[in-house]
Amino acid sequence: MPIHQTIEGSFQLIGGNFSNAGDASIELKQKLTELGFNADIVRKAAIVTFEAEMNVIIYAAAGWLRYYITPEQLKIIVEDMGPGIEDIDLAMQDGYSTAPEWVREMGWGAGMGLPNMKKNSDVFKIDSVVGEGTTVEMIMYIQ
Ligand SMILES: Nc1ncnc2c1ncn2[C@@H]1O[C@H](COP(=O)(O)OP(=O)(O)O)[C@@H](O)[C@H]1O
Ligand SMILES: [Mg+2]
């Protein structure tokens, strides 16, 4: 892998701004493909990045998605200012969603975002403070 330093990128995410939803995952996917990462990592990275950016857009006021690519790992950190999550264990359950009706009508709110982020990353950490915001950190090891 021809990476000798950390390659990083960041995206600002604005709550309710569905028009640029997916931009971070598309850019990261392109970058990983250019760098020659295998299709499995590219696919997983695109899934987790997309789900994380959607959650900020749906639930939070604003946030940042940052990624760091090194020869050993891909790290994605998504931090938002928002309502936070009261019960993380509940939020992590398959199918649990508080998405409002208008979001469901757009096809979101299946309650699989957080479970899929966990399933598709090697390390998954979520930290949330009610009334302040949520931070999700995901690492994928590159073999
Ligand atoms: N960034 C966030 N800020 C506040 N609540 C969140 C955030 N991300 C997820 N949640 C809560 O966790 C629930 C489950 O999230 P997720 O698994 O992505 O499913 P979905 O987005 O389809 O509801 C959401 O419905 C919401 O209640
Ligand atoms: Mg979601």
JSON list of C-alpha atoms and ligand atoms in Angstrom, two decimals:
[
{"chain": "A", "resi": 1, "resn": "MET", "atom": "CA", "xyz": [0.00, 0.00, 0.00]},
{"chain": "A", "resi": 2, "resn": "PRO", "atom": "CA", "xyz": [1.67, 3.27, -1.11]},
{"chain": "A", "resi": 3, "resn": "ILE", "atom": "CA", "xyz": [0.75, 5.29, 1.97]},
{"chain": "A", "resi": 4, "resn": "HIS", "atom": "CA", "xyz": [3.57, 6.81, 3.98]},
{"chain": "A", "resi": 5, "resn": "GLN", "atom": "CA", "xyz": [1.70, 9.44, 5.90]},
{"chain": "A", "resi": 6, "resn": "THR", "atom": "CA", "xyz": [-1.81, 9.97, 7.20]},
{"chain": "A", "resi": 7, "resn": "ILE", "atom": "CA", "xyz": [-4.28, 10.95, 4.52]},
{"chain": "A", "resi": 8, "resn": "GLU", "atom": "CA", "xyz": [-7.16, 12.81, 6.06]},
{"chain": "A", "resi": 9, "resn": "GLY", "atom": "CA", "xyz": [-10.35, 14.55, 5.14]},
{"chain": "A", "resi": 10, "resn": "SER", "atom": "CA", "xyz": [-13.28, 16.19, 6.85]},
{"chain": "A", "resi": 11, "resn": "PHE", "atom": "CA", "xyz": [-16.83, 17.15, 6.09]},
{"chain": "A", "resi": 12, "resn": "GLN", "atom": "CA", "xyz": [-19.16, 19.52, 7.82]},
{"chain": "A", "resi": 13, "resn": "LEU", "atom": "CA", "xyz": [-22.67, 18.13, 8.22]},
{"chain": "A", "resi": 14, "resn": "ILE", "atom": "CA", "xyz": [-25.73, 20.28, 8.79]},
{"chain": "A", "resi": 15, "resn": "GLY", "atom": "CA", "xyz": [-28.88, 18.88, 10.35]},
{"chain": "A", "resi": 16, "resn": "GLY", "atom": "CA", "xyz": [-31.75, 18.66, 7.88]},
{"chain": "A", "resi": 17, "resn": "ASN", "atom": "CA", "xyz": [-29.48, 19.22, 4.88]},
{"chain": "A", "resi": 18, "resn": "PHE", "atom": "CA", "xyz": [-30.39, 16.13, 2.87]},
{"chain": "A", "resi": 19, "resn": "SER", "atom": "CA", "xyz": [-29.08, 17.63, -0.38]},
{"chain": "A", "resi": 20, "resn": "ASN", "atom": "CA", "xyz": [-25.44, 16.81, 0.44]},
{"chain": "A", "resi": 21, "resn": "ALA", "atom": "CA", "xyz": [-26.19, 13.57, 2.28]},
{"chain": "A", "resi": 22, "resn": "GLY", "atom": "CA", "xyz": [-23.82, 10.93, 1.02]},
{"chain": "A", "resi": 23, "resn": "ASP", "atom": "CA", "xyz": [-21.03, 13.30, -0.08]},
{"chain": "A", "resi": 24, "resn": "ALA", "atom": "CA", "xyz": [-18.61, 12.16, 2.62]},
{"chain": "A", "resi": 25, "resn": "SER", "atom": "CA", "xyz": [-19.12, 8.48, 1.87]},
{"chain": "A", "resi": 26, "resn": "ILE", "atom": "CA", "xyz": [-18.74, 9.04, -1.88]},
{"chain": "A", "resi": 27, "resn": "GLU", "atom": "CA", "xyz": [-15.48, 10.97, -1.46]},
{"chain": "A", "resi": 28, "resn": "LEU", "atom": "CA", "xyz": [-14.03, 8.45, 0.95]},
{"chain": "A", "resi": 29, "resn": "LYS", "atom": "CA", "xyz": [-15.03, 5.59, -1.34]},
{"chain": "A", "resi": 30, "resn": "GLN", "atom": "CA", "xyz": [-13.23, 7.28, -4.28]},
{"chain": "A", "resi": 31, "resn": "LYS", "atom": "CA", "xyz": [-10.15, 7.99, -2.21]},
{"chain": "A", "resi": 32, "resn": "LEU", "atom": "CA", "xyz": [-9.89, 4.40, -0.94]},
{"chain": "A", "resi": 33, "resn": "THR", "atom": "CA", "xyz": [-10.40, 3.03, -4.46]},
{"chain": "A", "resi": 34, "resn": "GLU", "atom": "CA", "xyz": [-7.65, 5.32, -5.83]},
{"chain": "A", "resi": 35, "resn": "LEU", "atom": "CA", "xyz": [-5.31, 4.15, -3.08]},
{"chain": "A", "resi": 36, "resn": "GLY", "atom": "CA", "xyz": [-5.92, 0.56, -4.08]},
{"chain": "A", "resi": 37, "resn": "PHE", "atom": "CA", "xyz": [-7.80, -0.70, -1.04]},
{"chain": "A", "resi": 38, "resn": "ASN", "atom": "CA", "xyz": [-9.61, -3.96, -1.52]},
{"chain": "A", "resi": 39, "resn": "ALA", "atom": "CA", "xyz": [-13.28, -3.88, -2.47]},
{"chain": "A", "resi": 40, "resn": "ASP", "atom": "CA", "xyz": [-14.38, -5.28, 0.89]},
{"chain": "A", "resi": 41, "resn": "ILE", "atom": "CA", "xyz": [-12.90, -2.40, 2.89]},
{"chain": "A", "resi": 42, "resn": "VAL", "atom": "CA", "xyz": [-14.17, 0.15, 0.38]},
{"chain": "A", "resi": 43, "resn": "ARG", "atom": "CA", "xyz": [-17.69, -1.26, 0.63]},
{"chain": "A", "resi": 44, "resn": "LYS", "atom": "CA", "xyz": [-17.68, -1.37, 4.43]},
{"chain": "A", "resi": 45, "resn": "ALA", "atom": "CA", "xyz": [-16.23, 2.14, 4.71]},
{"chain": "A", "resi": 46, "resn": "ALA", "atom": "CA", "xyz": [-18.91, 3.49, 2.38]},
{"chain": "A", "resi": 47, "resn": "ILE", "atom": "CA", "xyz": [-21.69, 1.82, 4.41]},
{"chain": "A", "resi": 48, "resn": "VAL", "atom": "CA", "xyz": [-20.55, 3.05, 7.81]},
{"chain": "A", "resi": 49, "resn": "THR", "atom": "CA", "xyz": [-19.74, 6.56, 6.59]},
{"chain": "A", "resi": 50, "resn": "PHE", "atom": "CA", "xyz": [-23.10, 6.91, 4.90]},
{"chain": "A", "resi": 51, "resn": "GLU", "atom": "CA", "xyz": [-25.04, 5.69, 7.94]},
{"chain": "A", "resi": 52, "resn": "ALA", "atom": "CA", "xyz": [-23.07, 8.00, 10.25]},
{"chain": "A", "resi": 53, "resn": "GLU", "atom": "CA", "xyz": [-23.57, 11.08, 8.11]},
{"chain": "A", "resi": 54, "resn": "MET", "atom": "CA", "xyz": [-27.29, 10.33, 7.76]},
{"chain": "A", "resi": 55, "resn": "ASN", "atom": "CA", "xyz": [-27.68, 10.17, 11.52]},
{"chain": "A", "resi": 56, "resn": "VAL", "atom": "CA", "xyz": [-26.17, 13.62, 11.96]},
{"chain": "A", "resi": 57, "resn": "ILE", "atom": "CA", "xyz": [-28.36, 15.04, 9.20]},
{"chain": "A", "resi": 58, "resn": "ILE", "atom": "CA", "xyz": [-31.52, 13.40, 10.59]},
{"chain": "A", "resi": 59, "resn": "TYR", "atom": "CA", "xyz": [-31.04, 13.80, 14.35]},
{"chain": "A", "resi": 60, "resn": "ALA", "atom": "CA", "xyz": [-28.48, 16.50, 15.11]},
{"chain": "A", "resi": 61, "resn": "ALA", "atom": "CA", "xyz": [-28.09, 20.24, 14.55]},
{"chain": "A", "resi": 62, "resn": "ALA", "atom": "CA", "xyz": [-24.64, 19.97, 13.01]},
{"chain": "A", "resi": 63, "resn": "GLY", "atom": "CA", "xyz": [-21.51, 17.89, 13.07]},
{"chain": "A", "resi": 64, "resn": "TRP", "atom": "CA", "xyz": [-18.23, 16.88, 11.54]},
{"chain": "A", "resi": 65, "resn": "LEU", "atom": "CA", "xyz": [-17.12, 13.68, 9.88]},
{"chain": "A", "resi": 66, "resn": "ARG", "atom": "CA", "xyz": [-13.38, 13.18, 9.78]},
{"chain": "A", "resi": 67, "resn": "TYR", "atom": "CA", "xyz": [-11.38, 10.30, 8.37]},
{"chain": "A", "resi": 68, "resn": "TYR", "atom": "CA", "xyz": [-7.74, 9.30, 8.72]},
{"chain": "A", "resi": 69, "resn": "ILE", "atom": "CA", "xyz": [-6.11, 6.73, 6.47]},
{"chain": "A", "resi": 70, "resn": "THR", "atom": "CA", "xyz": [-2.78, 5.23, 7.51]},
{"chain": "A", "resi": 71, "resn": "PRO", "atom": "CA", "xyz": [-1.03, 2.08, 6.25]},
{"chain": "A", "resi": 72, "resn": "GLU", "atom": "CA", "xyz": [-2.50, 0.18, 9.20]},
{"chain": "A", "resi": 73, "resn": "GLN", "atom": "CA", "xyz": [-6.02, 1.49, 9.54]},
{"chain": "A", "resi": 74, "resn": "LEU", "atom": "CA", "xyz": [-8.87, 3.65, 8.45]},
{"chain": "A", "resi": 75, "resn": "LYS", "atom": "CA", "xyz": [-10.39, 5.70, 11.25]},
{"chain": "A", "resi": 76, "resn": "ILE", "atom": "CA", "xyz": [-13.68, 7.57, 10.93]},
{"chain": "A", "resi": 77, "resn": "ILE", "atom": "CA", "xyz": [-14.85, 9.98, 13.63]},
{"chain": "A", "resi": 78, "resn": "VAL", "atom": "CA", "xyz": [-18.29, 11.56, 13.50]},
{"chain": "A", "resi": 79, "resn": "GLU", "atom": "CA", "xyz": [-19.03, 14.13, 16.12]},
{"chain": "A", "resi": 80, "resn": "ASP", "atom": "CA", "xyz": [-22.23, 16.12, 16.42]},
{"chain": "A", "resi": 81, "resn": "MET", "atom": "CA", "xyz": [-23.96, 18.79, 18.40]},
{"chain": "A", "resi": 82, "resn": "GLY", "atom": "CA", "xyz": [-27.44, 17.48, 18.95]},
{"chain": "A", "resi": 83, "resn": "PRO", "atom": "CA", "xyz": [-29.89, 15.93, 21.38]},
{"chain": "A", "resi": 84, "resn": "GLY", "atom": "CA", "xyz": [-27.60, 13.02, 22.26]},
{"chain": "A", "resi": 85, "resn": "ILE", "atom": "CA", "xyz": [-28.80, 9.48, 22.89]},
{"chain": "A", "resi": 86, "resn": "GLU", "atom": "CA", "xyz": [-30.40, 8.65, 26.22]},
{"chain": "A", "resi": 87, "resn": "ASP", "atom": "CA", "xyz": [-30.17, 4.87, 26.05]},
{"chain": "A", "resi": 88, "resn": "ILE", "atom": "CA", "xyz": [-27.30, 3.72, 23.83]},
{"chain": "A", "resi": 89, "resn": "ASP", "atom": "CA", "xyz": [-28.03, -0.01, 24.32]},
{"chain": "A", "resi": 90, "resn": "LEU", "atom": "CA", "xyz": [-31.56, 0.55, 23.06]},
{"chain": "A", "resi": 91, "resn": "ALA", "atom": "CA", "xyz": [-30.38, 2.69, 20.13]},
{"chain": "A", "resi": 92, "resn": "MET", "atom": "CA", "xyz": [-27.94, -0.09, 19.15]},
{"chain": "A", "resi": 93, "resn": "GLN", "atom": "CA", "xyz": [-30.72, -2.67, 18.82]},
{"chain": "A", "resi": 94, "resn": "ASP", "atom": "CA", "xyz": [-31.66, -3.86, 15.32]},
{"chain": "A", "resi": 95, "resn": "GLY", "atom": "CA", "xyz": [-34.74, -2.02, 14.13]},
{"chain": "A", "resi": 96, "resn": "TYR", "atom": "CA", "xyz": [-34.92, 0.55, 16.92]},
{"chain": "A", "resi": 97, "resn": "SER", "atom": "CA", "xyz": [-35.64, 3.99, 15.48]},
{"chain": "A", "resi": 98, "resn": "THR", "atom": "CA", "xyz": [-37.09, 7.28, 16.58]},
{"chain": "A", "resi": 99, "resn": "ALA", "atom": "CA", "xyz": [-37.04, 8.67, 13.03]},
{"chain": "A", "resi": 100, "resn": "PRO", "atom": "CA", "xyz": [-40.08, 10.88, 12.45]},
{"chain": "A", "resi": 101, "resn": "GLU", "atom": "CA", "xyz": [-42.71, 10.02, 9.85]},
{"chain": "A", "resi": 102, "resn": "TRP", "atom": "CA", "xyz": [-41.40, 12.46, 7.22]},
{"chain": "A", "resi": 103, "resn": "VAL", "atom": "CA", "xyz": [-37.97, 10.83, 7.44]},
{"chain": "A", "resi": 104, "resn": "ARG", "atom": "CA", "xyz": [-39.50, 7.36, 7.06]},
{"chain": "A", "resi": 105, "resn": "GLU", "atom": "CA", "xyz": [-41.37, 8.58, 4.00]},
{"chain": "A", "resi": 106, "resn": "MET", "atom": "CA", "xyz": [-38.00, 9.37, 2.41]},
{"chain": "A", "resi": 107, "resn": "GLY", "atom": "CA", "xyz": [-36.98, 5.76, 3.03]},
{"chain": "A", "resi": 108, "resn": "TRP", "atom": "CA", "xyz": [-34.84, 6.27, 6.14]},
{"chain": "A", "resi": 109, "resn": "GLY", "atom": "CA", "xyz": [-35.42, 5.09, 9.69]},
{"chain": "A", "resi": 110, "resn": "ALA", "atom": "CA", "xyz": [-35.08, 1.31, 9.44]},
{"chain": "A", "resi": 111, "resn": "GLY", "atom": "CA", "xyz": [-33.18, 1.33, 12.71]},
{"chain": "A", "resi": 112, "resn": "MET", "atom": "CA", "xyz": [-30.19, -0.51, 11.23]},
{"chain": "A", "resi": 113, "resn": "GLY", "atom": "CA", "xyz": [-27.68, 2.34, 10.98]},
{"chain": "A", "resi": 114, "resn": "LEU", "atom": "CA", "xyz": [-25.86, 1.93, 14.29]},
{"chain": "A", "resi": 115, "resn": "PRO", "atom": "CA", "xyz": [-25.95, -1.92, 14.18]},
{"chain": "A", "resi": 116, "resn": "ASN", "atom": "CA", "xyz": [-24.49, -1.81, 10.66]},
{"chain": "A", "resi": 117, "resn": "MET", "atom": "CA", "xyz": [-21.77, 0.64, 11.70]},
{"chain": "A", "resi": 118, "resn": "LYS", "atom": "CA", "xyz": [-20.78, -1.76, 14.46]},
{"chain": "A", "resi": 119, "resn": "LYS", "atom": "CA", "xyz": [-20.98, -4.85, 12.24]},
{"chain": "A", "resi": 120, "resn": "ASN", "atom": "CA", "xyz": [-18.84, -3.33, 9.48]},
{"chain": "A", "resi": 121, "resn": "SER", "atom": "CA", "xyz": [-16.03, -1.92, 11.62]},
{"chain": "A", "resi": 122, "resn": "ASP", "atom": "CA", "xyz": [-13.31, -3.63, 13.64]},
{"chain": "A", "resi": 123, "resn": "VAL", "atom": "CA", "xyz": [-13.57, -1.13, 16.48]},
{"chain": "A", "resi": 124, "resn": "PHE", "atom": "CA", "xyz": [-16.79, 0.75, 17.20]},
{"chain": "A", "resi": 125, "resn": "LYS", "atom": "CA", "xyz": [-17.16, 3.29, 19.98]},
{"chain": "A", "resi": 126, "resn": "ILE", "atom": "CA", "xyz": [-20.10, 5.51, 20.68]},
{"chain": "A", "resi": 127, "resn": "ASP", "atom": "CA", "xyz": [-20.26, 8.18, 23.29]},
{"chain": "A", "resi": 128, "resn": "SER", "atom": "CA", "xyz": [-23.17, 10.50, 23.87]},
{"chain": "A", "resi": 129, "resn": "VAL", "atom": "CA", "xyz": [-24.19, 13.23, 26.28]},
{"chain": "A", "resi": 130, "resn": "VAL", "atom": "CA", "xyz": [-27.89, 14.07, 26.36]},
{"chain": "A", "resi": 131, "resn": "GLY", "atom": "CA", "xyz": [-28.42, 17.69, 25.37]},
{"chain": "A", "resi": 132, "resn": "GLU", "atom": "CA", "xyz": [-24.90, 18.03, 23.98]},
{"chain": "A", "resi": 133, "resn": "GLY", "atom": "CA", "xyz": [-24.22, 15.52, 21.26]},
{"chain": "A", "resi": 134, "resn": "THR", "atom": "CA", "xyz": [-22.89, 12.21, 20.08]},
{"chain": "A", "resi": 135, "resn": "THR", "atom": "CA", "xyz": [-19.51, 10.95, 18.92]},
{"chain": "A", "resi": 136, "resn": "VAL", "atom": "CA", "xyz": [-19.01, 7.75, 16.97]},
{"chain": "A", "resi": 137, "resn": "GLU", "atom": "CA", "xyz": [-15.52, 6.41, 16.30]},
{"chain": "A", "resi": 138, "resn": "MET", "atom": "CA", "xyz": [-14.90, 3.52, 13.95]},
{"chain": "A", "resi": 139, "resn": "ILE", "atom": "CA", "xyz": [-11.68, 1.79, 12.96]},
{"chain": "A", "resi": 140, "resn": "MET", "atom": "CA", "xyz": [-11.09, -0.68, 10.19]},
{"chain": "A", "resi": 141, "resn": "TYR", "atom": "CA", "xyz": [-7.78, -2.50, 10.15]},
{"chain": "A", "resi": 142, "resn": "ILE", "atom": "CA", "xyz": [-6.04, -2.88, 6.85]},
{"chain": "A", "resi": 143, "resn": "GLN", "atom": "CA", "xyz": [-4.49, -6.30, 6.40]},
{"chain": "B", "resi": 1, "resn": "LIG", "atom": "N1", "xyz": [-26.32, 11.29, 16.08]},
{"chain": "B", "resi": 1, "resn": "LIG", "atom": "C1", "xyz": [-27.44, 10.98, 16.76]},
{"chain": "B", "resi": 1, "resn": "LIG", "atom": "N2", "xyz": [-28.01, 11.88, 17.60]},
{"chain": "B", "resi": 1, "resn": "LIG", "atom": "C2", "xyz": [-29.13, 11.57, 18.29]},
{"chain": "B", "resi": 1, "resn": "LIG", "atom": "N3", "xyz": [-29.77, 10.38, 18.21]},
{"chain": "B", "resi": 1, "resn": "LIG", "atom": "C3", "xyz": [-29.25, 9.46, 17.39]},
{"chain": "B", "resi": 1, "resn": "LIG", "atom": "C4", "xyz": [-28.08, 9.69, 16.63]},
{"chain": "B", "resi": 1, "resn": "LIG", "atom": "N4", "xyz": [-27.78, 8.58, 15.93]},
{"chain": "B", "resi": 1, "resn": "LIG", "atom": "C5", "xyz": [-28.73, 7.68, 16.24]},
{"chain": "B", "resi": 1, "resn": "LIG", "atom": "N5", "xyz": [-29.62, 8.20, 17.12]},
{"chain": "B", "resi": 1, "resn": "LIG", "atom": "C6", "xyz": [-30.77, 7.49, 17.74]},
{"chain": "B", "resi": 1, "resn": "LIG", "atom": "O1", "xyz": [-30.56, 6.09, 17.61]},
{"chain": "B", "resi": 1, "resn": "LIG", "atom": "C7", "xyz": [-31.63, 5.51, 16.85]},
{"chain": "B", "resi": 1, "resn": "LIG", "atom": "C8", "xyz": [-31.10, 4.37, 16.01]},
{"chain": "B", "resi": 1, "resn": "LIG", "atom": "O2", "xyz": [-30.21, 4.87, 15.00]},
{"chain": "B", "resi": 1, "resn": "LIG", "atom": "P1", "xyz": [-29.96, 4.00, 13.70]},
{"chain": "B", "resi": 1, "resn": "LIG", "atom": "O3", "xyz": [-29.56, 2.63, 14.12]},
{"chain": "B", "resi": 1, "resn": "LIG", "atom": "O4", "xyz": [-29.03, 4.75, 12.81]},
{"chain": "B", "resi": 1, "resn": "LIG", "atom": "O5", "xyz": [-31.39, 3.88, 13.03]},
{"chain": "B", "resi": 1, "resn": "LIG", "atom": "P2", "xyz": [-32.31, 4.97, 12.29]},
{"chain": "B", "resi": 1, "resn": "LIG", "atom": "O6", "xyz": [-31.43, 6.14, 11.94]},
{"chain": "B", "resi": 1, "resn": "LIG", "atom": "O7", "xyz": [-32.82, 4.24, 11.10]},
{"chain": "B", "resi": 1, "resn": "LIG", "atom": "O8", "xyz": [-33.37, 5.34, 13.27]},
{"chain": "B", "resi": 1, "resn": "LIG", "atom": "C9", "xyz": [-32.21, 6.67, 16.07]},
{"chain": "B", "resi": 1, "resn": "LIG", "atom": "O9", "xyz": [-33.55, 6.45, 15.69]},
{"chain": "B", "resi": 1, "resn": "LIG", "atom": "C10", "xyz": [-32.09, 7.81, 17.08]},
{"chain": "B", "resi": 1, "resn": "LIG", "atom": "O10", "xyz": [-33.10, 7.72, 18.06]},
{"chain": "B", "resi": 2, "resn": "MG", "atom": "MG", "xyz": [-29.55, 5.90, 11.14]}
]
